[in-house]
Short mmCIF file of C-alpha atoms in Angstrom, two decimals:
data_model
loop_
_atom_site.label_atom_id
_atom_site.label_comp_id
_atom_site.label_asym_id
_atom_site.label_seq_id
_atom_site.Cartn_x
_atom_site.Cartn_y
_atom_site.Cartn_z
CA UNK P 792 88.35 80.93 51.21
CA UNK P 793 86.83 83.76 49.20
CA UNK P 794 84.88 86.63 50.78
CA UNK P 795 81.77 85.31 49.02
CA UNK P 796 82.19 81.91 50.68
CA UNK P 797 82.89 83.65 54.00
CA UNK P 798 79.69 85.67 53.67
CA UNK P 799 77.72 82.44 53.20
CA UNK P 800 79.00 81.28 56.61
CA UNK P 801 76.91 84.06 58.12
CA UNK P 802 74.11 81.49 58.01
CA UNK P 803 75.67 80.24 61.27
CA UNK P 804 74.86 83.64 62.75
CA UNK P 805 71.34 83.60 61.33
CA UNK P 806 70.47 80.34 63.08
CA UNK P 807 70.93 81.68 66.65
CA UNK P 808 69.25 84.96 65.63
CA UNK P 809 66.14 83.16 64.38
CA UNK P 810 66.07 80.87 67.42
CA UNK P 811 66.47 83.82 69.78
CA UNK P 812 63.69 85.75 68.06
CA UNK P 813 61.36 82.75 67.98
CA UNK P 814 61.91 81.82 71.64
CA UNK P 815 62.13 85.44 72.88
CA UNK P 816 65.61 84.87 74.31
CA UNK P 817 66.60 88.50 73.79
CA UNK P 818 70.03 87.56 72.44
CA UNK P 819 69.66 89.26 69.05
CA UNK P 820 71.37 92.54 69.92
CA UNK P 821 74.38 90.92 71.61
CA UNK P 822 74.71 88.35 68.83
CA UNK P 823 74.80 91.06 66.16
CA UNK P 824 77.28 93.17 68.17
CA UNK P 825 79.51 90.12 68.75
CA UNK P 826 79.40 89.21 65.06
CA UNK P 827 80.21 92.71 63.83
CA UNK P 828 82.97 93.14 66.40
CA UNK P 829 84.57 89.79 65.58
CA UNK P 830 84.51 90.56 61.84
CA UNK P 831 86.09 93.99 62.29
CA UNK P 832 88.60 92.91 64.97
CA UNK P 833 89.78 89.77 63.18
CA UNK P 834 90.01 91.39 59.75
CA UNK P 835 91.94 94.29 61.27
CA UNK P 836 94.26 91.85 63.03
CA UNK P 837 94.66 89.90 59.79
CA UNK P 838 95.80 92.99 57.89
CA UNK P 839 98.02 94.15 60.75
CA UNK P 840 99.61 90.69 60.97
CA UNK P 841 100.19 90.64 57.23
CA UNK P 842 101.99 93.97 57.50
CA UNK P 843 104.02 92.89 60.55
CA UNK P 844 104.99 89.57 58.91
CA UNK P 845 106.06 91.37 55.75
CA UNK P 846 108.01 94.03 57.65
CA UNK P 847 109.61 91.42 59.96
CA UNK P 848 110.81 94.16 62.29
CA UNK P 849 111.59 93.75 65.99
CA UNK P 850 109.72 96.96 66.92
CA UNK P 851 106.46 95.79 65.31
CA UNK P 852 106.67 92.39 67.00
CA UNK P 853 107.24 94.06 70.37
CA UNK P 854 104.35 96.46 69.78
CA UNK P 855 102.02 93.58 68.92
CA UNK P 856 103.01 91.73 72.11
CA UNK P 857 102.57 94.87 74.22
CA UNK P 858 99.13 95.35 72.68
CA UNK P 859 98.20 91.79 73.64
CA UNK P 860 99.48 92.29 77.20
CA UNK P 861 97.55 95.57 77.49
CA UNK P 862 94.30 94.02 76.30
CA UNK P 863 94.74 90.95 78.52
CA UNK P 864 95.46 93.16 81.55
CA UNK P 865 92.43 95.32 80.86
CA UNK P 866 90.22 92.26 80.67
CA UNK P 867 91.58 90.39 83.71
CA UNK P 868 91.94 93.33 86.12
CA UNK P 869 88.18 93.64 86.59
CA UNK P 870 88.09 90.25 88.32
CA UNK P 871 90.81 91.28 90.76
CA UNK P 872 89.73 94.89 91.25
CA UNK P 873 89.42 94.28 94.99
CA UNK P 874 93.14 93.45 95.23
CA UNK P 875 95.38 96.47 95.61
CA UNK P 876 97.65 97.14 92.60
CA UNK P 877 96.25 94.24 90.57
CA UNK P 878 96.93 96.00 87.24
CA UNK P 879 100.69 96.02 87.79
CA UNK P 880 100.67 92.51 89.17
CA UNK P 881 98.96 91.29 85.99
CA UNK P 882 101.33 93.24 83.71
CA UNK P 883 104.39 91.84 85.52
CA UNK P 884 102.95 88.31 85.32
CA UNK P 885 102.16 88.51 81.59
CA UNK P 886 105.57 89.98 80.77
CA UNK P 887 107.32 87.31 82.83
CA UNK P 888 105.34 84.52 81.14
CA UNK P 889 106.11 85.95 77.70
CA UNK P 890 109.82 86.34 78.42
CA UNK P 891 110.01 82.86 79.98
CA UNK P 892 108.25 81.03 77.15
CA UNK P 893 109.82 82.93 74.25
CA UNK P 894 113.19 82.77 75.99
CA UNK P 895 113.00 78.96 76.03
CA UNK P 896 111.53 78.64 72.52
CA UNK P 897 114.00 81.01 70.86
CA UNK P 898 116.93 80.29 73.16
CA UNK P 899 116.80 76.55 72.48
CA UNK P 900 116.04 77.06 68.77
CA UNK P 901 112.69 75.31 69.09
CA UNK P 902 110.95 77.92 66.94
CA UNK P 903 112.52 80.38 64.50
CA UNK P 904 112.81 84.03 65.62
CA UNK P 905 110.29 85.30 63.09
CA UNK P 906 107.05 87.23 63.50
CA UNK P 907 105.14 84.31 61.95
CA UNK P 908 106.01 82.16 65.00
CA UNK P 909 106.52 84.69 67.79
CA UNK P 910 103.20 86.52 67.41
CA UNK P 911 100.74 83.59 67.23
CA UNK P 912 102.50 81.70 70.01
CA UNK P 913 102.59 84.86 72.16
CA UNK P 914 98.88 85.31 71.52
CA UNK P 915 98.11 81.82 72.73
CA UNK P 916 100.39 82.13 75.76
CA UNK P 917 99.13 85.56 76.86
CA UNK P 918 95.51 84.64 76.10
CA UNK P 919 95.78 81.50 78.19
CA UNK P 920 97.56 83.39 80.93
CA UNK P 921 94.71 85.93 80.93
CA UNK P 922 92.06 83.22 81.29
CA UNK P 923 94.07 81.59 84.08
CA UNK P 924 94.50 84.97 85.76
CA UNK P 925 90.73 85.54 85.68
CA UNK P 926 90.03 82.05 87.03
CA UNK P 927 92.62 82.48 89.77
CA UNK P 928 91.50 85.96 90.85
CA UNK P 929 87.86 84.94 90.85
CA UNK P 930 88.55 81.98 93.12
CA UNK P 931 91.12 83.75 95.30
CA UNK P 932 88.89 86.73 96.17
CA UNK P 933 86.04 84.35 96.94
CA UNK P 934 88.30 82.14 99.13
CA UNK P 935 89.55 85.21 101.01
CA UNK P 936 86.02 86.41 101.75
CA UNK P 937 84.73 82.97 102.72
CA UNK P 938 87.65 82.15 105.02
CA UNK P 939 88.23 85.48 106.77
CA UNK P 940 87.68 83.88 110.19
CA UNK P 941 90.29 81.20 109.49
CA UNK P 942 92.79 83.81 108.34
CA UNK P 943 92.29 85.86 111.51
CA UNK P 944 92.42 82.75 113.69
CA UNK P 945 95.87 81.85 112.37
CA UNK P 946 97.10 85.44 112.76
CA UNK P 947 95.71 85.56 116.31
CA UNK P 948 97.67 82.41 117.23
CA UNK P 949 100.92 83.98 116.05
CA UNK P 950 100.92 82.85 112.43
CA UNK P 951 102.46 84.92 109.65
CA UNK P 952 100.39 86.37 106.77
CA UNK P 953 101.75 83.63 104.49
CA UNK P 954 100.62 80.93 106.92
CA UNK P 955 97.27 82.66 107.39
CA UNK P 956 96.49 82.73 103.66
CA UNK P 957 98.26 79.48 102.68
CA UNK P 958 95.18 77.24 102.37
CA UNK P 959 93.21 79.78 100.36
CA UNK P 960 96.20 80.41 98.08
CA UNK P 961 96.80 76.72 97.39
CA UNK P 962 93.07 76.03 96.84
CA UNK P 963 92.90 78.89 94.31
CA UNK P 964 96.05 77.85 92.46
CA UNK P 965 94.78 74.27 92.19
CA UNK P 966 91.26 75.27 91.17
CA UNK P 967 92.51 77.56 88.40
CA UNK P 968 95.06 75.15 86.92
CA UNK P 969 93.01 71.94 87.10
CA UNK P 970 90.91 72.72 83.95
CA UNK P 971 94.10 73.11 81.85
CA UNK P 972 95.59 69.86 83.15
CA UNK P 973 92.31 67.94 82.88
CA UNK P 974 91.55 69.13 79.34
CA UNK P 975 94.99 67.94 78.24
CA UNK P 976 94.21 64.44 79.46
CA UNK P 977 91.38 64.04 76.95
CA UNK P 978 92.80 66.10 74.13
CA UNK P 979 92.71 64.31 70.79
CA UNK P 980 90.08 61.92 72.16
CA UNK P 981 87.25 64.33 72.85
CA UNK P 982 88.32 67.39 70.92
CA UNK P 983 90.85 68.39 68.31
CA UNK P 984 92.56 71.60 69.37
CA UNK P 985 91.70 74.66 67.29
CA UNK P 986 95.21 75.44 66.15
CA UNK P 987 95.86 71.88 64.99
CA UNK P 988 92.49 71.69 63.24
CA UNK P 989 93.22 74.98 61.51
CA UNK P 990 96.60 73.78 60.27
CA UNK P 991 95.12 70.52 58.97
CA UNK P 992 92.29 72.34 57.17
CA UNK P 993 94.87 74.70 55.65
CA UNK P 994 96.61 71.62 54.21
CA UNK P 995 99.46 71.06 56.66
CA UNK P 996 100.85 67.61 57.38
CA UNK P 997 98.74 66.25 60.31
CA UNK P 998 101.81 64.87 62.10
CA UNK P 999 103.56 68.22 61.93
CA UNK P 1000 100.34 69.92 63.08
CA UNK P 1001 100.29 67.52 66.05
CA UNK P 1002 103.92 68.33 66.87
CA UNK P 1003 103.14 72.04 66.99
CA UNK P 1004 100.03 71.43 68.99
CA UNK P 1005 102.02 69.43 71.55
CA UNK P 1006 104.49 72.29 71.81
CA UNK P 1007 101.59 74.66 72.53
CA UNK P 1008 100.03 72.29 75.07
CA UNK P 1009 103.30 72.02 76.99
CA UNK P 1010 103.66 75.79 76.86
CA UNK P 1011 100.14 76.22 78.21
CA UNK P 1012 100.91 73.93 81.15
CA UNK P 1013 103.78 76.19 82.17
CA UNK P 1014 101.66 79.25 81.52
CA UNK P 1015 98.81 77.98 83.68
CA UNK P 1016 100.88 77.01 86.68
CA UNK P 1017 103.27 79.98 86.56
CA UNK P 1018 100.45 82.52 86.10
CA UNK P 1019 98.48 81.28 89.10
CA UNK P 1020 101.49 80.94 91.38
CA UNK P 1021 102.93 84.30 90.39
CA UNK P 1022 99.65 86.18 90.74
CA UNK P 1023 99.05 84.47 94.08
CA UNK P 1024 102.42 85.32 95.53
CA UNK P 1025 102.28 88.89 94.19
CA UNK P 1026 98.74 89.40 95.53
CA UNK P 1027 98.68 87.94 99.02
CA UNK P 1028 101.12 90.41 100.68
CA UNK P 1029 98.84 93.32 99.77
CA UNK P 1030 96.08 91.73 101.86
CA UNK P 1031 98.05 92.49 105.03
CA UNK P 1032 99.73 95.58 106.48
CA UNK P 1033 103.16 95.86 108.09
CA UNK P 1034 101.63 94.98 111.51
CA UNK P 1035 100.51 91.65 109.99
CA UNK P 1036 96.87 92.69 110.15
CA UNK P 1037 94.41 91.35 107.64
CA UNK P 1038 92.96 94.15 105.50
CA UNK P 1039 89.49 94.13 104.07
CA UNK P 1040 89.29 93.70 100.32
CA UNK P 1041 88.58 96.90 98.40
CA UNK P 1042 85.06 97.14 96.98
CA UNK P 1043 85.27 95.88 93.46
CA UNK P 1044 83.91 93.30 91.08
CA UNK P 1045 84.88 89.89 92.33
CA UNK B 25 90.48 100.08 139.63
CA UNK B 26 93.31 98.46 141.58
CA UNK B 27 96.24 100.83 141.99
CA UNK B 28 98.57 98.41 143.79
CA UNK B 29 98.79 95.72 141.09
CA UNK B 30 100.87 96.39 137.98
CA UNK B 31 98.82 96.74 134.81
CA UNK B 32 99.19 93.91 132.30
CA UNK B 33 97.31 95.93 129.69
CA UNK B 34 96.86 99.67 129.70
CA UNK B 35 94.73 101.75 127.33
CA UNK B 36 95.62 105.40 126.92
CA UNK B 37 93.06 107.53 125.08
CA UNK B 38 92.46 104.86 122.48
CA UNK B 39 90.17 105.60 119.54
CA UNK B 40 89.29 103.12 116.85
CA UNK B 41 87.07 103.58 113.80
CA UNK B 42 86.17 101.28 110.92
CA UNK B 43 83.89 101.83 107.94
CA UNK B 44 83.32 105.40 109.15
CA UNK B 45 81.99 104.11 112.50
CA UNK B 46 83.62 105.36 115.70
CA UNK B 47 83.72 102.01 117.52
CA UNK B 48 86.00 102.77 120.48
CA UNK B 49 85.88 106.27 121.96
CA UNK B 50 88.77 107.57 123.98
CA UNK B 51 89.28 104.38 126.00
CA UNK B 52 91.51 104.80 129.03
CA UNK B 53 92.04 102.23 131.75
CA UNK B 54 94.04 99.24 132.97
CA UNK B 55 93.67 95.49 133.29
CA UNK B 56 95.64 94.39 136.40
CA UNK B 57 98.31 91.73 136.01
CA UNK B 58 97.45 88.23 137.22
CA UNK B 59 93.79 89.10 137.81
CA UNK B 60 90.50 88.21 136.12
CA UNK B 61 88.76 91.27 134.70
CA UNK B 62 85.37 90.90 133.09
CA UNK B 63 84.14 93.12 130.31
CA UNK B 64 80.40 93.57 130.37
CA UNK B 65 77.97 95.69 128.43
CA UNK B 66 75.26 95.52 125.82
CA UNK B 67 75.89 94.14 122.33
CA UNK B 68 77.66 96.60 120.05
CA UNK B 69 79.58 98.23 122.91
CA UNK B 70 82.93 97.56 121.21
CA UNK B 71 84.10 94.80 123.58
CA UNK B 72 85.23 92.32 120.89
CA UNK B 73 86.95 95.12 118.96
CA UNK B 74 88.85 96.05 122.12
CA UNK B 75 90.11 92.45 122.25
CA UNK B 76 91.33 92.57 118.67
CA UNK B 77 93.29 95.70 119.56
CA UNK B 78 94.92 93.95 122.55
CA UNK B 79 95.94 91.00 120.36
CA UNK B 80 97.24 93.28 117.60
CA UNK B 81 94.70 92.16 115.00
CA UNK B 82 93.67 95.82 114.69
CA UNK B 83 95.47 99.07 115.46
CA UNK B 84 93.89 102.19 116.95
CA UNK B 85 93.81 105.41 114.95
CA UNK B 86 94.94 107.36 118.03
CA UNK B 87 96.12 106.67 121.56
CA UNK B 88 98.37 103.88 122.77
CA UNK B 89 98.01 100.41 124.25
CA UNK B 90 100.71 99.20 126.61
CA UNK B 91 101.25 95.50 127.18
CA UNK B 92 103.42 94.94 130.25
CA UNK B 93 104.39 98.63 130.17
CA UNK B 94 105.63 98.45 126.59
CA UNK B 95 103.79 100.05 123.69
CA UNK B 96 102.03 97.49 121.54
CA UNK B 97 103.71 99.04 118.50
CA UNK B 98 107.12 98.04 119.88
CA UNK B 99 106.23 94.35 119.90
CA UNK B 100 106.81 92.02 117.01
CA UNK B 101 103.22 91.06 116.01
CA UNK B 102 103.97 87.32 116.16
CA UNK B 103 105.56 87.58 119.63
CA UNK B 104 102.66 89.74 120.84
CA UNK B 105 99.99 87.29 119.65
CA UNK B 106 101.73 84.30 121.23
CA UNK B 107 101.77 86.16 124.56
CA UNK B 108 98.27 87.62 124.30
CA UNK B 109 96.02 84.68 123.44
CA UNK B 110 92.49 85.16 122.26
CA UNK B 111 89.59 82.70 122.16
CA UNK B 112 86.80 84.14 120.05
CA UNK B 113 83.09 83.55 120.33
CA UNK B 114 83.07 82.09 116.79
CA UNK B 115 85.43 79.24 117.87
CA UNK B 116 86.63 78.89 114.28
CA UNK B 117 88.19 75.52 113.45
CA UNK B 118 90.55 74.62 110.64
CA UNK B 119 89.78 71.59 108.47
CA UNK B 120 90.97 68.41 110.13
CA UNK B 121 90.95 66.58 113.43
CA UNK B 122 90.79 67.88 116.98
CA UNK B 123 94.48 67.05 117.26
CA UNK B 124 95.33 69.12 114.17
CA UNK B 125 93.41 72.05 115.62
CA UNK B 126 95.09 71.69 118.97
CA UNK B 127 98.48 71.45 117.31
CA UNK B 128 97.91 74.53 115.14
CA UNK B 129 99.71 77.09 117.35
CA UNK B 130 102.80 74.83 117.38
CA UNK B 131 102.50 73.80 113.73
CA UNK B 132 102.76 77.52 112.91
CA UNK B 133 106.20 77.36 114.56
CA UNK B 134 107.06 74.11 112.72
CA UNK B 135 106.72 72.12 115.96
CA UNK B 136 104.48 69.20 116.85
CA UNK B 137 102.42 68.71 119.99
CA UNK B 138 103.25 66.12 122.61
CA UNK B 139 100.41 63.60 122.78
CA UNK B 140 100.22 63.66 126.60
CA UNK B 141 100.16 67.46 126.62
CA UNK B 142 97.32 67.41 124.08
CA UNK B 143 95.31 64.99 126.23
CA UNK B 144 96.02 67.05 129.36
CA UNK B 145 94.72 70.18 127.65
CA UNK B 146 91.55 68.42 126.52
CA UNK B 147 91.07 67.09 130.03
CA UNK B 148 91.52 70.61 131.47
CA UNK B 149 88.69 71.97 129.32
CA UNK B 150 86.46 69.00 130.05
CA UNK B 151 86.89 66.99 126.84
CA UNK B 152 87.85 63.30 126.73
CA UNK B 153 91.22 62.23 125.37
CA UNK B 154 89.53 60.07 122.72
CA UNK B 155 88.29 63.27 121.06
CA UNK B 156 91.78 63.82 119.63
CA UNK B 157 91.15 61.96 116.39
CA UNK B 158 87.61 63.15 115.77
CA UNK B 159 86.91 65.57 112.98
CA UNK B 160 86.62 69.07 114.45
CA UNK B 161 83.66 69.79 112.16
CA UNK B 162 81.67 67.06 113.94
CA UNK B 163 81.93 68.72 117.36
CA UNK B 164 78.97 70.48 118.93
CA UNK B 165 79.09 74.25 119.48
CA UNK B 166 80.02 73.79 123.12
CA UNK B 167 82.74 71.24 122.35
CA UNK B 168 84.23 73.56 119.72
CA UNK B 169 84.27 76.38 122.24
CA UNK B 170 86.15 74.19 124.72
CA UNK B 171 88.60 73.10 122.02
CA UNK B 172 89.11 76.74 121.06
CA UNK B 173 90.11 77.57 124.65
CA UNK B 174 92.43 74.55 124.84
CA UNK B 175 94.05 75.61 121.54
CA UNK B 176 94.66 79.12 122.87
CA UNK B 177 96.35 77.63 125.95
CA UNK B 178 98.91 75.76 123.81
CA UNK B 179 101.00 78.95 123.48
CA UNK B 180 100.87 79.39 127.28
CA UNK B 181 99.91 83.06 126.90
CA UNK B 182 100.66 85.53 129.68
CA UNK B 183 97.40 87.35 128.93
CA UNK B 184 94.27 85.50 127.90
CA UNK B 185 91.33 87.18 126.18
CA UNK B 186 88.10 85.20 126.29
CA UNK B 187 85.22 86.43 124.15
CA UNK B 188 81.86 85.09 125.36
CA UNK B 189 83.27 81.61 125.55
CA UNK B 190 80.47 80.21 127.70
CA UNK B 191 77.51 81.70 125.85
CA UNK B 192 76.87 78.53 123.82
CA UNK B 193 77.52 76.08 126.67
CA UNK B 194 75.07 74.26 128.91
CA UNK B 195 75.09 74.99 132.64
CA UNK B 196 77.43 72.08 133.52
CA UNK B 197 79.94 73.02 130.82
CA UNK B 198 79.74 76.66 131.86
CA UNK B 199 80.68 75.62 135.36
CA UNK B 200 83.62 73.54 134.01
CA UNK B 201 84.92 76.56 132.11
CA UNK B 202 84.46 78.89 135.07
CA UNK B 203 86.55 76.49 137.16
CA UNK B 204 89.12 76.26 134.39
CA UNK B 205 89.45 80.04 134.20
CA UNK B 206 90.07 80.24 137.94
CA UNK B 207 92.50 77.29 137.74
CA UNK B 208 94.58 78.82 134.93
CA UNK B 209 94.60 82.16 136.71
CA UNK B 210 95.77 80.65 140.00
CA UNK B 211 98.18 78.04 138.56
CA UNK B 212 99.98 80.21 136.00
CA UNK B 213 99.13 83.72 137.21
CA UNK B 214 97.68 84.40 133.77
CA UNK B 215 95.98 87.75 133.35
CA UNK B 216 92.45 87.05 132.11
CA UNK B 217 90.12 89.46 130.38
CA UNK B 218 86.74 87.92 129.84
CA UNK B 219 83.78 89.25 127.89
CA UNK B 220 80.60 87.86 129.37
CA UNK B 221 76.92 88.63 129.26
CA UNK B 222 76.41 86.70 132.47
CA UNK B 223 76.66 89.21 135.33
CA UNK B 224 76.67 86.40 137.89
CA UNK B 225 79.89 85.08 136.29
CA UNK B 226 81.35 88.59 136.44
CA UNK B 227 80.49 88.84 140.13
CA UNK B 228 81.51 85.28 141.09
CA UNK B 229 84.66 84.79 139.03
CA UNK B 230 85.94 88.25 138.08
CA UNK B 231 88.13 90.29 140.39
CA UNK B 232 87.51 93.47 138.46
CA UNK B 233 85.08 94.64 135.82
CA UNK B 234 84.77 97.16 133.01
CA UNK B 235 81.30 98.21 131.90
CA UNK B 236 81.24 99.38 128.28
CA UNK B 237 78.45 101.00 126.29
CA UNK B 238 78.47 102.51 122.79
CA UNK B 239 82.26 102.32 122.52
CA UNK B 240 82.89 104.00 125.86
CA UNK B 241 84.02 102.72 129.24
CA UNK B 242 81.29 103.81 131.63
CA UNK B 243 82.42 102.31 134.94
CA UNK B 244 85.39 100.29 136.15
CA UNK B 245 86.32 98.84 139.50
CA UNK B 246 86.06 95.73 141.59
CA UNK B 247 83.35 93.35 140.40
CA UNK B 248 81.19 94.31 143.34
CA UNK B 249 80.42 97.65 141.65
CA UNK B 250 77.88 95.68 139.64
CA UNK B 251 75.81 95.38 142.83
CA UNK B 252 75.40 99.13 143.10
CA UNK B 253 76.57 100.96 139.98
CA UNK B 254 76.77 104.76 140.10
CA UNK B 255 75.92 105.40 136.47
CA UNK B 256 72.23 105.42 135.59
CA UNK B 257 72.70 103.53 132.29
CA UNK B 258 74.78 100.87 134.07
CA UNK B 259 72.00 100.54 136.65
CA UNK B 260 69.56 99.93 133.81
CA UNK B 261 71.93 97.42 132.21
CA UNK B 262 72.40 95.50 135.46
CA UNK B 263 68.61 95.35 135.89
CA UNK B 264 68.41 93.87 132.38
CA UNK B 265 66.64 96.92 130.96
CA UNK B 266 69.31 97.42 128.28
CA UNK B 267 70.26 94.78 125.72
#
């Protein structure tokens, strides 16, 4: 696609702008900011990726992954700001997910150890893990606040912190992972995944595109479940002190 | 306060604050072993907070609490809470049946409840045995309160803290619970500490009483002190002039 053709696609930005203006929706400013940011960010990433792919150096690949983890942490931590030490818990989770998935992919020779494979797959894994982290933290903090009485009841009867928070933890893990599992049930019927569509448009063999998409879907299942469970089990102990007393959540966006 | 009976719970210069509020101010005093002590006072006096300190759900910033002459800090929290039972005014239930709620203290120890024991407990608090399989969410406020007491009794606590457990009950149910409190106290020698707004209950059932106001203990002694309190504010409270 040429830059001229790309510029014509801006008509898809004009449509919401005109509608917003006509109906006084007030979305013009945010739409323009989002458009400009996406153009700059994606073009910058495109050039950076081109350089990293050409250089094919371990350091650059690592730096790219660290950058993704940093950005994902920055984005997700706001939803768990009321949980003590959430930044480190997110970093540890994202690193673990990355090491686990790439360890399996590279260790079993499923994908080649090149930047062209490692970076896009890492992006999808960390991005999905970030979304799952946000979903989990959102639900978990809300469950904790709603069920404070139940938590204290179990503690008062001689239950441990793990027993006292068990129901809220399980409900949050389930609620955050269900969308991933459910969307996979209808994939291919309702929607064609973005990566697969992109490959097909770029001229790849549809069957091969499907094979890669399946690989990603399976990866995302692991990512979803492991992220929620790990964040949950890293987070709940900080809700209690050494005397097994339930601590109030810090004030923060939740 | 009684000097001949051993204290089951002793407060020594206890202070507790939360959210920059000084809730309990220099509390000192004892709750005699095997006796019923009522805790009376206007709302916001710090009575429920004092209970949470006894059960180890909160810790004081200064001072010490002794349970059976041993500092509360020297107890394992789980052991402490099984021995110092608490039935709260909120009578919180977990999702599930009456049986599941009754079994909760044992389920937390990976044990199950004997069916006859469960029925006996329900009978003791004035609930029918056929309640066992009802959904706890369908119970009335009074029935939940009774179930909450029965659930606390499952651990057979040595000290029982009862937080306004009769406030949502009708007169007949209140009488049932008053009888139950006396029965448990006599049968098992359980030390009872009971927060109540009903001064008649304090006089009729309680052996001793603590009067608390604004986080302070104002008067303590045998329940009969409520007939002729020395403190002017307590006199006003007893006359119903303070809420």
